Amino acid sequence: MNGKQMALEMSEQPERLRALIARAPQIAQQVRALIPEPFNGVTIVARGSSDHAAVYGRYLIEAATGKPVSLAAPSLHTLYQVPADYRGQLVIAISQSGATPEIVQTLQTLQQAGGRGLGITNEDASPLVQAADATIVLEMGRELAVPATKTVTGQLVAMAIIAGALTAADCGQPGLAGIPDWIQQVLRDPEPAAQVAASLAGSSQLVVAARGYMYAAALETALKIKETCYLVAEGYSVADLRHGPIAAVTSGVPVLALTNPGPSQADVLSLAADLRSREVPVYLVAPTDGADVRLPAGIPEQLAPIAATVCGQQIAHQLALALGHDPDTPKGLNKVTMT
Amino acid sequence: MNGKQMALEMSEQPERLRALIARAPQIAQQVRALIPEPFNGVTIVARGSSDHAAVYGRYLIEAATGKPVSLAAPSLHTLYQVPADYRGQLVIAISQSGATPEIVQTLQTLQQAGGRGLGITNEDASPLVQAADATIVLEMGRELAVPATKTVTGQLVAMAIIAGALTAADCGQPGLAGIPDWIQQVLRDPEPAAQVAASLAGSSQLVVAARGYMYAAALETALKIKETCYLVAEGYSVADLRHGPIAAVTSGVPVLALTNPGPSQADVLSLAADLRSREVPVYLVAPTDGADVRLPAGIPEQLAPIAATVCGQQIAHQLALALGHDPDTPKGLNKVTMT
């Protein structure tokens, strides 16, 4: 039987995240001590799955602070070594292993350029911990399956804690304590994900669409499916999808749409209806009646991407098995990337 | 015969860009007058093809200023209406039509939040011109084919002019005056692109890969192929490709790799060799012997993406024709998007 390790690590998420969330007050203190004065903005440095935590943080932290949040272009600092002036910036570097050289090097460069550096990693004794002014160690336990699962949701929760710490109101991230139970609810019933996976098993391509806060979960779900199932799966903002690629979609590629009640939902549901009227198969991950995979009801919109990411893990895991692949060890992938 | 309009608009690029480049000194003056004091960073607002000009500008402007450059998340300002503090930011909004409501609304919001706003558009009397503190009107002439070509290279050249204006050295963008001739050289010989298109005509999927400055040209080429050929074509940074999706690629999807001499080239050529050793078909766009499509020699690395974008237009145009589609009017696409 394949995929046991990935399933085991997925199942550890509620307990591990509960322990991380219990540390939120200390982490928030650590983050607030790093805020530069004047405080001009935030830059996030990441690659791969960590890049999706960066996209999630990009939305949450800008919503919390009102200040511009940028995703670093590491090649500017590693390959091109451009001069940098990052005074007034909080620089957050995310690396599951803490060992990806370009992430560590970019953080060091931006700290030397005046930025205050915060690392997020799962590895206590990693180069990232050595390099950063301060680090949040996720303590998700060792991850042996190649597709990252619990370290990804750990990163997402860390971003929510950081955003809570940076709000002017200083009231934390409302609803965060509910996350472990919501994820437990998702994990308790893998059947809906298995059914979606069975329907997708004949496709060579897949689009994963969402909008706003949920966009990061669409990117992460697409990557997880790509990694484990050898499909061309792409994550899209619904707004970008309308701008062009919809032509490719309407020629028959199935769409997995993620959404949660909130200002972005009308857009996603209207795209889903539009695609269905063109006979594109659409599978909905949402807390509503008629959804193919039900998200738990009542999750605040800002936190729903964390639960939706777990639904995406379930779909990727089941689809890999349905296609006869071992999701634990996809070919062509390593855990640490040297670039 | 299909695709005539797109071909006509592609052919206008050298002359139109020459006129735009001739205005560089005045544009630079206009840009420098907008720089806030203190100057903390730059935010770029865009969607679709314009988003690729934004990615290009993101690299060039950070290389020129050393300051963080972010790409706005428009939904934060349109759907969620989060509080914003953009004092010290230069905000650049790019829209071919100048009429995409969310781009105009986001620019207005960020100006009200203290940012200095610069519009880039092809439409003189558009809402974007009304809204922005200052605007660069590209004057590329009307674009009737749905896939944007000359307005895209116009946007890319505008970003190069802006980056030149923002360099501390104030010496403009070296080599910019050569762009029209380099593009003319590409356009004079469409045969290599036609041959690559013929080789790609049997594929339902395609990856376009590049690194560093060239990354924006990979994104734009993928979008152009997606729009005109109904293929799932995706642009990737070589670094991101190594982080995961390479598993999907090695199962047989062809790769179009764009590169130019400079610090990023070794990475791209090493990936190409790696993929070829796994029997993945790789097509190279580069100024080197053995390239499938030859870029003109001697283009500075920062400007090579503009010429490579024209190679990508040629490949998209030829591939659409080879597949029996009319590239002028892809189904499911509009010129202005309402989100």
XYZ file of C-alpha atoms in Angstrom:
678
model
C 0.000 0.000 0.000
C 1.386 3.381 -1.051
C 0.857 6.841 0.343
C 0.818 5.807 4.010
C 3.489 8.283 5.065
C 1.723 11.252 3.443
C -1.570 10.145 5.054
C 0.127 9.825 8.451
C 1.637 13.293 8.220
C -1.704 14.761 7.112
C -3.355 13.152 10.133
C -0.879 14.788 12.539
C -1.977 18.285 11.513
C -4.667 19.014 14.129
C -2.467 18.105 17.081
C 0.689 19.816 15.767
C -1.175 22.969 14.803
C -2.854 23.083 18.209
C 0.593 23.168 19.829
C 1.747 25.916 17.434
C -1.361 28.014 18.073
C -0.811 27.640 21.832
C 2.510 29.433 21.309
C 0.842 32.345 19.461
C 1.215 34.881 22.309
C 5.004 34.335 22.578
C 5.395 34.335 18.787
C 3.411 37.565 18.535
C 5.712 39.162 21.106
C 8.767 38.012 19.131
C 7.302 39.471 15.911
C 6.376 42.815 17.471
C 9.897 43.187 18.871
C 11.215 43.024 15.301
C 9.047 45.791 13.797
C 11.348 48.499 12.427
C 10.757 52.190 13.122
C 9.677 53.712 10.767
C 7.849 50.635 9.443
C 7.429 50.894 5.673
C 6.373 47.429 4.558
C 6.983 43.695 4.538
C 8.899 41.461 2.105
C 8.460 37.686 2.028
C 11.146 35.340 0.654
C 10.128 31.787 -0.370
C 10.005 29.100 -3.104
C 7.826 26.095 -3.928
C 5.143 25.196 -1.369
C 6.557 27.856 0.947
C 5.777 30.369 -1.791
C 2.091 29.642 -1.252
C 2.396 30.421 2.431
C 4.056 33.632 1.199
C 1.082 34.451 -1.035
C -1.284 33.750 1.878
C 0.798 35.949 4.174
C 0.969 38.619 1.490
C -2.826 39.056 1.679
C -3.211 38.660 5.451
C -0.318 40.936 6.405
C -1.341 43.707 4.029
C -4.901 43.458 5.364
C -3.487 43.710 8.900
C -0.986 46.541 8.386
C -2.261 48.450 5.342
C 1.337 48.579 4.129
C 2.680 47.159 0.845
C 3.782 43.537 1.072
C 6.114 42.243 -1.622
C 7.325 38.775 -2.541
C 11.082 38.898 -3.062
C 12.617 37.968 -6.426
C 15.561 35.961 -5.034
C 17.552 35.992 -8.293
C 18.007 39.770 -7.934
C 20.011 39.106 -4.785
C 21.677 35.775 -5.614
C 22.428 35.935 -9.363
C 22.445 39.662 -10.075
C 23.466 41.008 -6.657
C 21.784 44.353 -7.199
C 22.298 47.058 -4.562
C 19.516 46.901 -1.950
C 17.991 49.414 0.472
C 15.553 47.582 2.766
C 15.512 49.964 5.707
C 12.059 50.021 7.290
C 11.193 46.527 5.988
C 10.262 43.434 7.953
C 11.683 40.553 5.868
C 10.086 37.126 6.402
C 11.940 34.114 4.941
C 10.061 30.797 4.768
C 11.791 27.464 4.201
C 10.527 24.107 5.439
C 14.068 22.719 5.663
C 15.691 26.021 6.524
C 18.418 24.914 4.137
C 17.518 26.215 0.657
C 20.636 28.292 -0.080
C 18.978 31.052 -2.131
C 16.375 31.698 0.574
C 19.032 31.979 3.282
C 21.282 34.125 1.082
C 18.446 36.465 0.110
C 17.446 36.921 3.761
C 21.045 37.698 4.718
C 21.379 40.238 1.918
C 18.148 42.017 2.832
C 19.118 42.092 6.535
C 22.468 43.634 5.583
C 20.486 46.154 3.514
C 18.653 47.329 6.647
C 15.709 44.918 6.855
C 14.709 43.130 10.082
C 14.711 39.386 9.380
C 12.231 36.766 10.605
C 12.712 33.110 9.628
C 9.961 30.481 9.501
C 11.158 26.892 9.347
C 10.533 23.402 10.669
C 14.232 22.727 11.333
C 15.660 23.906 14.607
C 19.356 23.700 13.740
C 19.154 24.968 10.167
C 21.155 27.685 8.377
C 18.006 29.833 8.303
C 17.857 29.872 12.118
C 21.549 30.856 12.169
C 21.006 33.671 9.663
C 17.744 35.298 10.791
C 17.419 38.026 13.429
C 14.626 35.871 14.920
C 12.966 32.617 13.889
C 9.650 30.841 14.371
C 10.391 27.113 14.544
C 7.162 25.336 13.595
C 7.790 22.079 15.503
C 5.602 20.041 13.134
C 7.834 16.977 13.562
C 9.879 15.336 10.826
C 8.254 15.208 7.417
C 9.325 12.152 5.399
C 6.828 12.097 2.528
C 8.193 14.256 -0.306
C 4.976 16.300 -0.796
C 4.917 18.791 2.085
C 1.643 18.743 4.026
C 1.896 19.451 7.771
C 4.808 21.849 7.258
C 2.671 23.796 4.765
C -0.292 24.204 7.109
C 2.234 25.023 9.843
C 3.558 27.852 7.648
C 0.015 29.061 6.916
C -0.826 29.162 10.626
C 2.441 30.995 11.318
C 1.465 33.638 8.746
C -1.928 34.044 10.434
C -0.209 34.461 13.818
C 2.181 37.059 12.345
C -0.695 38.967 10.720
C -2.520 38.945 14.051
C 0.594 40.289 15.770
C 0.881 43.129 13.251
C -2.732 44.368 13.415
C -3.064 47.876 14.716
C -5.813 46.629 17.042
C -3.437 44.022 18.482
C -6.275 41.535 18.957
C -4.631 38.556 17.261
C -6.222 36.552 14.475
C -9.911 35.972 15.279
C -10.959 32.325 15.112
C -7.447 30.872 14.999
C -8.091 28.557 17.952
C -10.776 26.777 15.909
C -8.375 25.656 13.169
C -7.363 22.269 14.643
C -10.981 21.168 15.021
C -11.961 22.358 11.546
C -9.064 20.412 10.048
C -10.010 17.367 12.123
C -13.492 17.615 10.638
C -12.052 17.598 7.117
C -9.732 14.670 7.847
C -12.503 12.607 9.443
C -14.278 12.206 6.097
C -11.970 11.582 3.124
C -14.809 10.121 1.037
C -15.880 13.324 -0.806
C -12.246 13.965 -1.834
C -11.953 10.367 -3.001
C -15.034 10.818 -5.172
C -13.678 14.009 -6.748
C -10.369 12.205 -7.316
C -12.194 9.340 -9.043
C -13.911 11.831 -11.369
C -10.603 13.555 -12.158
C -8.678 10.340 -12.791
C -9.271 10.454 -16.556
C -7.939 14.011 -17.035
C -4.416 14.971 -18.022
C -4.977 18.613 -17.056
C -6.671 20.482 -14.249
C -7.308 24.088 -13.272
C -7.681 25.070 -9.593
C -9.413 28.436 -9.193
C -10.094 30.740 -6.271
C -10.080 34.419 -5.408
C -8.762 36.716 -2.688
C -7.502 35.038 0.490
C -8.372 31.604 -0.946
C -6.019 32.072 -3.936
C -3.041 30.678 -2.004
C -4.941 27.431 -1.318
C -5.628 27.083 -5.061
C -1.908 27.476 -5.854
C -0.945 24.952 -3.172
C -3.587 22.413 -4.221
C -2.466 22.652 -7.850
C 1.177 22.125 -6.856
C 0.328 19.145 -4.646
C -1.616 17.505 -7.513
C 1.178 18.311 -9.967
C 3.800 16.811 -7.660
C 1.969 13.599 -6.800
C -0.065 12.910 -9.955
C 2.165 14.065 -12.864
C -0.670 16.210 -14.210
C -0.457 19.742 -15.530
C -2.502 21.343 -12.755
C -2.470 25.132 -12.442
C -3.769 27.469 -9.774
C -5.511 30.625 -10.946
C -7.084 33.691 -9.499
C -10.623 33.760 -10.875
C -9.934 37.327 -12.024
C -6.852 36.250 -14.007
C -8.711 33.263 -15.440
C -11.352 35.586 -16.894
C -8.567 37.669 -18.446
C -7.397 35.009 -20.865
C -6.869 31.360 -20.016
C -10.629 30.766 -19.912
C -10.342 29.969 -23.634
C -8.153 26.965 -22.837
C -10.402 25.924 -19.965
C -13.549 25.952 -22.048
C -12.004 23.409 -24.360
C -12.672 20.762 -21.711
C -10.163 20.990 -18.826
C -11.933 20.316 -15.491
C -11.914 23.043 -12.830
C -11.630 22.636 -9.081
C -13.018 25.812 -7.477
C -12.357 26.718 -3.826
C -14.508 29.261 -2.028
C -15.853 30.334 1.345
C -18.552 32.888 2.265
C -17.161 36.420 2.030
C -16.667 39.250 -0.475
C -14.887 37.014 -3.001
C -17.505 34.272 -3.154
C -19.919 35.778 -5.687
C -17.109 35.994 -8.250
C -16.135 32.346 -7.830
C -19.703 31.048 -7.971
C -20.453 33.160 -11.055
C -17.376 31.742 -12.833
C -18.415 28.209 -11.829
C -21.913 28.751 -13.258
C -20.443 30.270 -16.411
C -18.106 27.304 -16.926
C -20.868 24.768 -16.252
C -23.050 26.430 -18.859
C -20.203 25.720 -21.308
C -20.181 22.099 -20.133
C -16.851 22.386 -18.308
C -16.810 19.978 -15.338
C -16.557 22.057 -12.129
C -15.900 20.571 -8.669
C -16.616 22.853 -5.735
C -14.797 22.896 -2.378
C -16.972 25.094 -0.130
C -19.025 24.980 3.083
C -22.299 25.079 1.116
C -24.956 22.541 0.145
C -24.149 20.993 -3.175
C -20.377 21.371 -2.747
C -18.395 18.314 -3.858
C -16.087 18.604 -0.849
C -17.653 20.324 2.160
C -15.547 22.769 4.127
C -16.669 23.089 7.759
C -19.152 25.926 8.230
C -18.283 29.070 10.166
C -14.570 29.471 9.395
C -13.624 33.163 9.074
C -12.783 33.917 5.414
C -9.150 34.760 6.243
C -8.590 31.313 7.793
C -10.631 29.154 5.399
C -7.603 28.666 3.060
C -5.921 26.578 5.787
C -8.800 24.080 5.874
C -9.162 24.172 2.073
C -5.450 23.318 1.765
C -6.140 20.115 3.707
C -9.016 19.288 1.307
C -6.509 19.798 -1.513
C -4.057 17.417 0.176
C -6.818 14.790 0.365
C -7.681 15.189 -3.315
C -3.986 15.013 -4.376
C -3.399 11.948 -2.185
C -6.487 10.092 -3.437
C -5.900 11.043 -7.061
C -2.306 9.770 -6.954
C -3.523 6.445 -5.563
C -6.331 6.273 -8.159
C -3.714 6.772 -10.882
C -1.446 4.089 -9.418
C 1.301 6.459 -8.228
C 2.956 6.445 -4.816
C 2.358 9.942 -3.441
C 5.044 9.466 -0.771
C 7.937 9.487 -3.234
C 7.200 11.223 -6.549
C 9.974 10.801 -9.095
C 12.005 13.858 -10.059
C 11.530 15.614 -6.714
C 13.820 16.331 -3.783
C 12.998 17.767 -0.409
C 15.668 20.495 -0.451
C 16.294 22.386 -3.652
C 19.633 23.858 -4.585
C 19.325 26.767 -7.032
C -6.514 33.553 -44.333
C -6.586 34.013 -40.560
C -4.248 35.833 -38.207
C -3.567 38.795 -40.510
C -4.507 41.407 -37.952
C -2.228 39.962 -35.271
C 0.613 39.743 -37.840
C 0.028 43.349 -38.896
C 0.140 44.600 -35.329
C 3.283 42.576 -34.604
C 4.928 44.141 -37.660
C 4.207 47.669 -36.401
C 6.298 47.150 -33.281
C 9.706 48.484 -34.431
C 8.307 51.777 -35.691
C 5.924 52.367 -32.775
C 8.559 51.480 -30.183
C 11.076 53.792 -31.885
C 8.628 56.662 -31.395
C 8.085 55.706 -27.741
C 11.830 55.463 -27.080
C 12.316 58.886 -28.671
C 10.067 60.255 -25.906
C 12.161 58.633 -23.153
C 13.762 61.891 -21.898
C 10.373 63.584 -21.367
C 8.905 60.439 -19.807
C 11.883 60.148 -17.462
C 11.348 63.747 -16.367
C 7.672 63.025 -15.718
C 8.582 59.943 -13.648
C 11.242 61.709 -11.592
C 8.798 64.513 -10.757
C 6.531 61.890 -9.153
C 9.112 60.329 -6.800
C 7.857 60.719 -3.223
C 10.120 61.994 -0.443
C 10.998 59.835 1.460
C 10.871 57.151 -1.264
C 10.227 53.733 0.280
C 9.340 51.504 -2.631
C 7.238 50.845 -5.725
C 3.929 48.994 -6.173
C 2.690 47.835 -9.577
C -1.000 47.212 -10.323
C -1.922 45.041 -13.340
C -3.774 41.971 -14.697
C -3.396 39.602 -17.655
C -0.721 40.509 -20.227
C -0.121 43.753 -18.349
C 0.794 41.639 -15.341
C 3.803 40.373 -17.272
C 4.967 43.911 -17.889
C 4.525 44.296 -14.133
C 6.752 41.292 -13.442
C 9.349 42.675 -15.868
C 9.177 46.087 -14.203
C 9.369 44.436 -10.780
C 12.860 43.114 -11.593
C 14.134 46.171 -13.495
C 12.882 48.759 -11.018
C 14.228 46.894 -7.984
C 17.574 46.520 -9.764
C 17.532 50.276 -10.475
C 16.423 51.538 -7.064
C 17.414 48.796 -4.616
C 14.015 49.276 -2.964
C 11.293 46.635 -2.561
C 8.887 46.436 -5.487
C 5.540 44.748 -4.898
C 2.771 43.619 -7.224
C -0.558 44.776 -5.800
C -3.265 42.254 -4.875
C -6.221 44.243 -6.290
C -8.875 42.235 -4.428
C -7.567 43.634 -1.114
C -8.629 47.082 -2.300
C -11.700 46.267 -4.408
C -13.394 43.325 -2.632
C -12.048 43.604 0.907
C -11.342 47.347 1.098
C -8.653 46.951 3.739
C -7.167 50.134 5.252
C -4.081 51.216 3.295
C -0.997 53.276 4.111
C 1.003 53.824 0.893
C 2.929 56.938 1.854
C 6.372 56.891 0.273
C 5.253 54.564 -2.528
C 5.323 55.157 -6.266
C 2.282 53.243 -7.586
C 2.369 52.216 -11.255
C -0.916 51.002 -12.793
C -0.750 49.276 -16.180
C -3.808 48.708 -18.371
C -3.783 48.459 -22.149
C -7.334 49.801 -22.404
C -7.055 52.032 -19.350
C -10.580 50.830 -18.597
C -10.304 47.699 -16.412
C -12.313 48.872 -13.393
C -10.346 47.048 -10.689
C -7.037 48.472 -11.914
C -8.391 52.032 -11.913
C -10.079 51.564 -8.531
C -6.949 50.067 -6.952
C -4.809 52.953 -8.239
C -7.277 55.492 -6.862
C -7.334 53.784 -3.472
C -3.544 53.648 -3.225
C -3.240 57.313 -4.268
C -5.746 58.270 -1.569
C -3.599 56.219 0.837
C -0.614 58.468 0.131
C 0.952 56.832 -2.943
C 2.022 58.812 -6.024
C 0.247 57.307 -9.048
C 1.627 56.717 -12.542
C -0.617 55.194 -15.227
C 0.605 53.292 -18.289
C -1.987 52.810 -21.023
C -2.524 52.871 -24.755
C -5.769 54.846 -24.493
C -5.530 58.588 -24.290
C -9.043 59.341 -23.047
C -9.408 56.432 -20.638
C -10.508 56.346 -16.982
C -6.918 55.473 -16.006
C -5.633 58.771 -17.469
C -8.365 60.602 -15.534
C -7.465 58.847 -12.283
C -3.648 58.842 -12.261
C -1.434 61.676 -10.965
C 0.491 61.290 -14.249
C 0.237 58.913 -17.214
C 2.469 57.516 -19.919
C 0.314 57.093 -23.033
C 2.056 54.493 -25.188
C 0.715 55.659 -28.589
C 1.038 52.168 -30.093
C -2.040 52.741 -32.286
C -5.310 50.827 -32.056
C -4.971 47.133 -31.367
C -7.779 45.086 -32.955
C -6.499 41.509 -32.663
C -7.614 40.108 -29.287
C -4.145 38.814 -28.271
C -2.206 41.918 -27.205
C 1.171 42.229 -28.965
C 2.376 45.762 -29.675
C 0.726 47.118 -26.529
C 2.638 44.494 -24.506
C 6.048 45.404 -25.922
C 5.045 49.055 -25.499
C 4.442 48.363 -21.802
C 7.766 46.522 -21.500
C 9.650 49.431 -23.078
C 7.809 51.847 -20.770
C 8.995 49.811 -17.763
C 12.576 49.967 -19.062
C 12.291 53.737 -19.466
C 10.887 54.090 -15.933
C 13.674 51.911 -14.485
C 16.222 54.050 -16.325
C 14.633 57.186 -14.878
C 14.822 55.777 -11.347
C 18.496 54.691 -11.393
C 20.627 56.515 -8.917
C 23.165 57.097 -11.717
C 20.461 58.743 -13.843
C 21.997 57.378 -17.041
C 18.814 55.901 -18.511
C 18.501 52.304 -19.687
C 21.676 51.313 -21.597
C 20.979 49.857 -25.029
C 17.329 50.890 -25.199
C 17.777 52.658 -28.545
C 18.728 49.325 -30.132
C 15.385 47.652 -29.345
C 13.514 48.564 -32.572
C 16.286 47.107 -34.768
C 16.595 43.940 -32.687
C 12.837 43.396 -32.961
C 12.992 44.087 -36.697
C 15.641 41.379 -36.959
C 13.340 38.901 -35.203
C 10.345 39.818 -37.354
C 12.309 39.566 -40.603
C 12.697 35.790 -40.197
C 9.562 34.013 -38.922
C 10.759 30.641 -40.246
C 12.463 29.323 -37.058
C 9.323 30.121 -35.020
C 7.211 28.353 -37.647
C 9.391 25.273 -37.342
C 9.113 25.228 -33.543
C 5.344 25.685 -33.926
C 5.186 22.720 -36.321
C 7.028 20.570 -33.769
C 4.675 21.680 -30.970
C 1.485 21.161 -32.975
C 0.925 17.639 -31.616
C 1.154 18.631 -27.929
C -1.762 19.475 -25.670
C 0.543 20.930 -23.000
C 3.604 23.134 -22.945
C 5.955 24.589 -20.344
C 7.768 27.887 -20.995
C 10.780 28.308 -18.715
C 13.220 31.138 -18.008
C 15.002 32.778 -15.107
C 15.648 36.268 -13.747
C 14.808 39.161 -16.060
C 13.676 36.721 -18.774
C 10.982 35.199 -16.529
C 8.421 37.824 -17.599
C 8.884 36.841 -21.270
C 8.200 33.197 -20.356
C 4.951 34.161 -18.605
C 3.872 36.307 -21.541
C 4.755 33.667 -24.152
C 2.804 31.027 -22.230
C -0.235 33.308 -21.978
C -0.101 34.161 -25.678
C 0.009 30.460 -26.616
C -2.765 29.668 -24.142
C -4.958 32.433 -25.558
C -4.493 31.654 -29.233
C -3.971 27.868 -29.262
C -6.252 26.550 -26.453
C -3.333 24.681 -24.929
C -2.421 24.451 -21.266
C 0.830 26.414 -21.518
C 2.483 27.594 -18.312
C 5.365 29.952 -17.662
C 7.840 28.943 -14.970
C 10.907 30.280 -13.310
C 13.584 27.611 -13.770
C 14.128 27.748 -10.005
C 10.448 27.043 -9.282
C 10.359 24.296 -11.896
C 13.157 22.487 -10.086
C 11.180 22.788 -6.838
C 8.338 20.526 -7.913
C 6.604 20.608 -11.266
C 9.608 18.974 -12.952
C 7.908 15.662 -12.124
C 5.016 16.566 -14.425
C 7.372 17.864 -17.113
C 9.460 14.728 -17.228
C 6.368 12.755 -18.123
C 6.622 14.172 -21.649
C 5.446 17.784 -21.801
C 7.667 19.809 -24.173
C 9.582 22.781 -22.788
C 10.278 26.097 -24.487
C 13.288 27.674 -22.731
C 14.189 31.362 -23.121
C 17.639 32.661 -22.227
C 20.250 35.282 -22.977
C 23.907 35.569 -21.896
C 24.121 36.800 -18.307
C 24.160 35.478 -14.732
C 20.929 33.477 -15.199
C 21.979 31.591 -18.313
C 23.924 28.713 -16.743
C 20.848 27.701 -14.738
C 18.600 27.613 -17.796
C 21.068 25.667 -19.947
C 21.675 23.184 -17.151
C 17.924 22.561 -16.791
C 17.639 22.166 -20.577
C 20.430 19.571 -20.604
C 18.874 17.788 -17.633
C 15.474 17.610 -19.333
C 16.952 16.445 -22.640
C 18.760 13.646 -20.827
C 15.298 12.521 -19.665
C 14.104 12.699 -23.291
C 11.916 15.753 -22.733
C 11.745 17.808 -25.969
C 13.362 21.209 -25.297
C 13.191 24.162 -27.719
C 15.639 26.975 -27.051
C 15.113 30.687 -27.751
C 18.572 32.260 -27.336
C 21.247 34.187 -29.258
C 23.488 31.116 -29.400
C 24.429 28.548 -32.046
C 22.095 25.601 -31.895
C 19.153 27.661 -30.603
C 15.840 26.792 -32.267
C 14.872 30.458 -32.480
C 17.846 32.858 -32.587
C 17.627 36.049 -30.567
C 19.805 38.821 -32.009
C 23.261 38.873 -30.423
C 24.418 41.675 -28.158
C 21.182 42.663 -26.421
C 21.823 43.653 -22.773
C 20.328 40.992 -20.488
C 17.812 43.423 -18.974
C 16.340 44.208 -22.416
C 16.485 40.745 -24.007
C 12.990 39.846 -22.653
C 11.477 42.448 -25.013
C 12.913 40.709 -28.087
C 12.127 37.261 -26.664
C 8.502 38.350 -26.207
C 8.330 38.997 -29.948
C 9.719 35.488 -30.610
C 6.951 34.202 -28.353
C 4.357 36.135 -30.356
C 5.669 34.523 -33.535
C 5.478 31.033 -32.041
C 1.927 31.614 -30.713
C 0.790 33.048 -34.049
C 2.291 30.224 -36.101
C 1.112 27.516 -33.724
C -2.476 28.823 -33.818
C -2.421 28.726 -37.619
C -0.847 25.253 -37.621
C -3.693 24.082 -35.364
C -6.336 25.662 -37.594
C -7.333 28.440 -35.159
C -7.739 32.105 -35.980
C -5.350 33.901 -33.604
C -7.068 37.240 -34.251
C -10.270 36.306 -32.434
C -9.889 33.497 -29.866
C -13.208 32.318 -28.445
C -13.975 33.056 -24.802
C -11.826 36.212 -24.668
C -12.613 39.901 -24.463
C -10.311 42.864 -24.745
C -11.455 44.605 -21.541
C -12.176 42.503 -18.490
C -14.697 43.439 -15.840
C -13.933 41.876 -12.479
